[in-house]
Structure formats: C-alpha cells, structure tokens
PDB file of C-alpha atoms in Angstrom:
ATOM      1  CA  MET A   1     100.781 -13.702  -7.231  1.00 75.00           C
ATOM      2  CA  HIS A   2      97.439 -15.442  -7.714  1.00 85.00           C
ATOM      3  CA  ILE A   3      97.441 -17.692 -10.805  1.00 89.00           C
ATOM      4  CA  LYS A   4      94.233 -16.189 -12.304  1.00 90.00           C
ATOM      5  CA  LEU A   5      95.652 -12.666 -11.987  1.00 90.00           C
ATOM      6  CA  LYS A   6      98.968 -13.791 -13.537  1.00 94.00           C
ATOM      7  CA  LYS A   7      97.128 -15.413 -16.435  1.00 95.00           C
ATOM      8  CA  GLN A   8      95.148 -12.203 -17.077  1.00 94.00           C
ATOM      9  CA  VAL A   9      98.218 -10.034 -17.047  1.00 96.00           C
ATOM     10  CA  GLU A  10     100.041 -12.467 -19.370  1.00 97.00           C
ATOM     11  CA  TRP A  11      97.023 -12.529 -21.773  1.00 95.00           C
ATOM     12  CA  TYR A  12      97.016  -8.770 -21.987  1.00 96.00           C
ATOM     13  CA  LEU A  13     100.791  -8.668 -22.532  1.00 97.00           C
ATOM     14  CA  TYR A  14     100.676 -11.337 -25.239  1.00 96.00           C
ATOM     15  CA  HIS A  15      97.923  -9.454 -27.043  1.00 96.00           C
ATOM     16  CA  TYR A  16      99.200  -5.936 -26.267  1.00 96.00           C
ATOM     17  CA  GLN A  17     100.545  -5.231 -29.772  1.00 96.00           C
ATOM     18  CA  ASP A  18      97.155  -6.336 -31.336  1.00 95.00           C
ATOM     19  CA  ILE A  19      95.219  -4.136 -28.934  1.00 95.00           C
ATOM     20  CA  LYS A  20      97.515  -1.063 -29.494  1.00 95.00           C
ATOM     21  CA  GLY A  21      97.150  -1.580 -33.227  1.00 94.00           C
ATOM     22  CA  ALA A  22      93.344  -1.712 -32.889  1.00 94.00           C
ATOM     23  CA  VAL A  23      93.435   1.441 -30.927  1.00 93.00           C
ATOM     24  CA  LEU A  24      95.537   3.258 -33.474  1.00 92.00           C
ATOM     25  CA  GLN A  25      93.313   1.968 -36.290  1.00 91.00           C
ATOM     26  CA  ALA A  26      90.132   3.147 -34.343  1.00 89.00           C
ATOM     27  CA  ARG A  27      91.663   6.643 -33.946  1.00 86.00           C
ATOM     28  CA  LEU A  28      92.523   6.792 -37.652  1.00 85.00           C
ATOM     29  CA  ASP A  29      89.099   5.850 -38.880  1.00 79.00           C
ATOM     30  CA  PRO A  30      86.858   8.807 -39.603  1.00 61.00           C
ATOM     31  CA  VAL A  31      83.813   8.287 -37.332  1.00 57.00           C
ATOM     32  CA  LYS A  32      80.718  10.439 -37.124  1.00 43.00           C
ATOM     33  CA  LYS A  33      80.189  10.909 -33.341  1.00 44.00           C
ATOM     34  CA  LYS A  34      77.651  12.738 -31.435  1.00 41.00           C
ATOM     35  CA  ALA A  35      78.733  15.033 -28.611  1.00 44.00           C
ATOM     36  CA  GLY A  36      76.614  16.879 -26.092  1.00 48.00           C
ATOM     37  CA  GLY A  37      73.281  15.500 -27.451  1.00 52.00           C
ATOM     38  CA  GLY A  38      73.603  17.219 -30.903  1.00 54.00           C
ATOM     39  CA  TRP A  39      75.614  16.907 -34.052  1.00 56.00           C
ATOM     40  CA  ILE A  40      78.635  19.084 -34.349  1.00 53.00           C
ATOM     41  CA  GLN A  41      78.457  21.085 -37.562  1.00 65.00           C
ATOM     42  CA  ASP A  42      82.181  21.950 -37.550  1.00 66.00           C
ATOM     43  CA  PRO A  43      84.292  19.110 -38.845  1.00 65.00           C
ATOM     44  CA  THR A  44      87.327  20.304 -37.077  1.00 70.00           C
ATOM     45  CA  GLY A  45      85.444  20.480 -33.799  1.00 66.00           C
ATOM     46  CA  GLN A  46      83.920  17.021 -34.489  1.00 63.00           C
ATOM     47  CA  GLU A  47      87.402  15.581 -35.063  1.00 67.00           C
ATOM     48  CA  ALA A  48      88.718  17.235 -31.827  1.00 66.00           C
ATOM     49  CA  VAL A  49      85.926  15.742 -29.746  1.00 66.00           C
ATOM     50  CA  SER A  50      86.444  12.400 -31.386  1.00 66.00           C
ATOM     51  CA  ASN A  51      90.163  12.485 -30.560  1.00 68.00           C
ATOM     52  CA  ILE A  52      89.696  13.246 -26.898  1.00 73.00           C
ATOM     53  CA  THR A  53      86.786  10.977 -26.198  1.00 80.00           C
ATOM     54  CA  PRO A  54      88.090   7.700 -24.715  1.00 85.00           C
ATOM     55  CA  LEU A  55      87.431   4.650 -26.864  1.00 89.00           C
ATOM     56  CA  ARG A  56      84.911   2.386 -25.263  1.00 90.00           C
ATOM     57  CA  GLU A  57      85.842  -0.741 -27.167  1.00 92.00           C
ATOM     58  CA  VAL A  58      87.865  -2.384 -29.856  1.00 93.00           C
ATOM     59  CA  TYR A  59      88.056  -5.817 -31.300  1.00 93.00           C
ATOM     60  CA  ILE A  60      90.989  -7.989 -31.978  1.00 93.00           C
ATOM     61  CA  VAL A  61      91.228 -11.344 -33.727  1.00 90.00           C
ATOM     62  CA  ASP A  62      92.874 -14.196 -31.881  1.00 85.00           C
ATOM     63  CA  GLY A  63      92.931 -17.193 -34.109  1.00 85.00           C
ATOM     64  CA  LYS A  64      89.356 -17.466 -35.446  1.00 87.00           C
ATOM     65  CA  ALA A  65      87.793 -15.683 -32.405  1.00 91.00           C
ATOM     66  CA  ARG A  66      86.889 -12.015 -32.426  1.00 93.00           C
ATOM     67  CA  ILE A  67      87.660 -10.623 -28.918  1.00 93.00           C
ATOM     68  CA  HIS A  68      86.007  -7.566 -27.417  1.00 94.00           C
ATOM     69  CA  ILE A  69      88.270  -5.310 -25.343  1.00 94.00           C
ATOM     70  CA  ASP A  70      86.667  -2.699 -23.104  1.00 94.00           C
ATOM     71  CA  TYR A  71      88.423   0.679 -22.731  1.00 94.00           C
ATOM     72  CA  PRO A  72      91.547  -0.446 -24.560  1.00 95.00           C
ATOM     73  CA  GLU A  73      93.432   2.810 -24.123  1.00 95.00           C
ATOM     74  CA  ARG A  74      93.660   2.114 -20.367  1.00 95.00           C
ATOM     75  CA  LEU A  75      95.724  -0.973 -21.160  1.00 96.00           C
ATOM     76  CA  VAL A  76      97.960   0.901 -23.592  1.00 96.00           C
ATOM     77  CA  GLU A  77      98.530   3.598 -20.952  1.00 96.00           C
ATOM     78  CA  ALA A  78      99.187   1.073 -18.166  1.00 97.00           C
ATOM     79  CA  VAL A  79     101.764  -0.897 -20.255  1.00 97.00           C
ATOM     80  CA  GLU A  80     103.467   2.290 -21.523  1.00 96.00           C
ATOM     81  CA  SER A  81     103.607   3.763 -18.092  1.00 96.00           C
ATOM     82  CA  CYS A  82     105.039   0.544 -16.706  1.00 96.00           C
ATOM     83  CA  GLU A  83     107.617   0.104 -19.529  1.00 95.00           C
ATOM     84  CA  CYS A  84     109.038   3.540 -18.589  1.00 94.00           C
ATOM     85  CA  GLU A  85     109.770   2.416 -15.071  1.00 94.00           C
ATOM     86  CA  LEU A  86     111.263  -1.074 -15.837  1.00 96.00           C
ATOM     87  CA  ASN A  87     114.949  -1.713 -15.818  1.00 96.00           C
ATOM     88  CA  ALA A  88     116.628  -2.843 -19.047  1.00 96.00           C
ATOM     89  CA  VAL A  89     116.431  -6.574 -18.275  1.00 96.00           C
ATOM     90  CA  LEU A  90     112.703  -6.598 -17.459  1.00 97.00           C
ATOM     91  CA  ARG A  91     111.998  -4.429 -20.485  1.00 97.00           C
ATOM     92  CA  GLU A  92     113.884  -6.772 -22.794  1.00 97.00           C
ATOM     93  CA  LEU A  93     112.215  -9.765 -21.224  1.00 97.00           C
ATOM     94  CA  CYS A  94     108.794  -8.292 -21.835  1.00 96.00           C
ATOM     95  CA  GLU A  95     109.643  -7.518 -25.456  1.00 96.00           C
ATOM     96  CA  ARG A  96     111.022 -10.942 -26.091  1.00 97.00           C
ATOM     97  CA  LYS A  97     108.586 -13.145 -24.203  1.00 97.00           C
ATOM     98  CA  TYR A  98     105.327 -11.309 -24.619  1.00 97.00           C
ATOM     99  CA  TYR A  99     105.578  -9.012 -27.654  1.00 96.00           C
ATOM    100  CA  GLY A 100     107.901 -11.254 -29.627  1.00 95.00           C
ATOM    101  CA  LYS A 101     106.306 -14.411 -28.355  1.00 95.00           C
ATOM    102  CA  GLN A 102     109.638 -16.233 -27.972  1.00 96.00           C
ATOM    103  CA  ARG A 103     109.830 -19.416 -26.035  1.00 96.00           C
ATOM    104  CA  SER A 104     111.165 -19.329 -22.559  1.00 96.00           C
ATOM    105  CA  ILE A 105     114.391 -21.250 -23.347  1.00 97.00           C
ATOM    106  CA  ASN A 106     115.076 -18.953 -26.257  1.00 97.00           C
ATOM    107  CA  CYS A 107     114.693 -15.855 -23.967  1.00 96.00           C
ATOM    108  CA  MET A 108     116.969 -17.384 -21.347  1.00 97.00           C
ATOM    109  CA  VAL A 109     119.708 -18.233 -23.870  1.00 97.00           C
ATOM    110  CA  ALA A 110     119.484 -14.818 -25.693  1.00 96.00           C
ATOM    111  CA  MET A 111     119.640 -12.915 -22.412  1.00 96.00           C
ATOM    112  CA  GLY A 112     122.085 -15.161 -20.672  1.00 96.00           C
ATOM    113  CA  LEU A 113     119.822 -15.921 -17.763  1.00 96.00           C
ATOM    114  CA  THR A 114     119.649 -19.019 -15.596  1.00 97.00           C
ATOM    115  CA  ARG A 115     116.241 -20.624 -15.184  1.00 97.00           C
ATOM    116  CA  ASP A 116     115.810 -19.351 -11.634  1.00 97.00           C
ATOM    117  CA  VAL A 117     116.711 -15.777 -12.556  1.00 97.00           C
ATOM    118  CA  TYR A 118     114.450 -15.905 -15.624  1.00 97.00           C
ATOM    119  CA  TYR A 119     111.377 -17.037 -13.602  1.00 97.00           C
ATOM    120  CA  ALA A 120     112.090 -14.588 -10.801  1.00 97.00           C
ATOM    121  CA  ALA A 121     112.244 -11.771 -13.366  1.00 97.00           C
ATOM    122  CA  ILE A 122     109.039 -12.938 -15.042  1.00 97.00           C
ATOM    123  CA  ASN A 123     107.350 -12.890 -11.605  1.00 96.00           C
ATOM    124  CA  GLU A 124     108.733  -9.418 -10.831  1.00 97.00           C
ATOM    125  CA  LEU A 125     107.555  -8.110 -14.277  1.00 97.00           C
ATOM    126  CA  LEU A 126     104.085  -9.493 -13.815  1.00 97.00           C
ATOM    127  CA  GLN A 127     103.717  -8.052 -10.336  1.00 96.00           C
ATOM    128  CA  ILE A 128     104.805  -4.640 -11.443  1.00 96.00           C
ATOM    129  CA  MET A 129     102.700  -4.777 -14.539  1.00 97.00           C
ATOM    130  CA  SER A 130      99.581  -5.873 -12.495  1.00 96.00           C
ATOM    131  CA  LEU A 131      99.939  -2.877 -10.174  1.00 95.00           C
ATOM    132  CA  TYR A 132      99.967  -0.525 -13.222  1.00 97.00           C
ATOM    133  CA  MET A 133      96.950  -2.337 -14.641  1.00 96.00           C
ATOM    134  CA  VAL A 134      95.017  -1.937 -11.426  1.00 95.00           C
ATOM    135  CA  GLU A 135      96.035   1.716 -11.222  1.00 95.00           C
ATOM    136  CA  HIS A 136      94.745   2.354 -14.796  1.00 96.00           C
ATOM    137  CA  ARG A 137      91.572   0.344 -14.018  1.00 94.00           C
ATOM    138  CA  VAL A 138      92.346  -2.444 -16.522  1.00 94.00           C
ATOM    139  CA  LEU A 139      92.181  -5.083 -13.704  1.00 93.00           C
ATOM    140  CA  LYS A 140      89.991  -5.055 -10.668  1.00 87.00           C
ATOM    141  CA  ILE A 141      90.933  -6.690  -7.358  1.00 79.00           C
ATOM    142  CA  SER A 142      88.066  -8.424  -5.598  1.00 75.00           C
ATOM    143  CA  LYS A 143      87.985  -9.832  -2.097  1.00 70.00           C
ATOM    144  CA  LYS A 144      87.023 -13.284  -3.306  1.00 62.00           C
TER     145      LYS A 144
END
C-alpha cells in the first residue's frame, strides 16, 4: 500500500468519531435550506428535504486547527459498511487503535497479538478500508 494513501486512511480513521459527531450535530441543527430555487413554506417538507440532502461539509477541531471535511457522510458510510464486513479481530483492532487511540504495544498486549501479526492485521485493515473509501468516493486514486 502506498504510504500517502495509508496515511490518508489512517487520518480518517483517527478522526472518524469527530467527523461522525459533526455529521450528527449538523443533522440535528435546525437549518433553513432552499430547495428547488424557492423557499418551502411547509416546515415538515423543509425538514424532510433537509434530512435527505447530503451534507456538503462539516468542520472538526484538531488541536487548535479547524479542519474542513467535504461530504462527510460518504466517510461515515464507507467506515460503517467496512466495519460490517470485518472479522472480529480487525474490528477490535480498529476500535482500539484508531477510535480509542491506544498505542500499538497496548493493542498487541490486550489482544494477545505478536508484532508481526499485529502489523499484518493493520495492513489488511487499511487495505480493506481504503477500498471502501474509494467505492464511497472519499478517496480518489490517481495515476501519478
């Protein structure tokens, strides 16, 4: 796996919980949106259109930086789809390392994995996750 692609996938996984929270918060916020070139007079209809319209962006805070995420629901869908297909070891590894932000050694000890098995599992997880992210148009593969 190319190192740049690996870093991108890892970044998304480390920030997945923040992005998912930002998506949920954006969906809960009452926002006046336009649809079809005119204002919708019916508040129920307005809410329905708002709920089915994909979010174009959210912002998360990483340290002191405010980071812009385009089409965040694509990422959430990609990760959730991938998680459904992962075996128990890869799912637990993802939860511990990326969502729980545990150190590698702590993951290895808690899961009873050798170093070689741990890094092979991480590589497999990242490869599978990258395929789902490409499928959901989170990542783009270029010929460069």
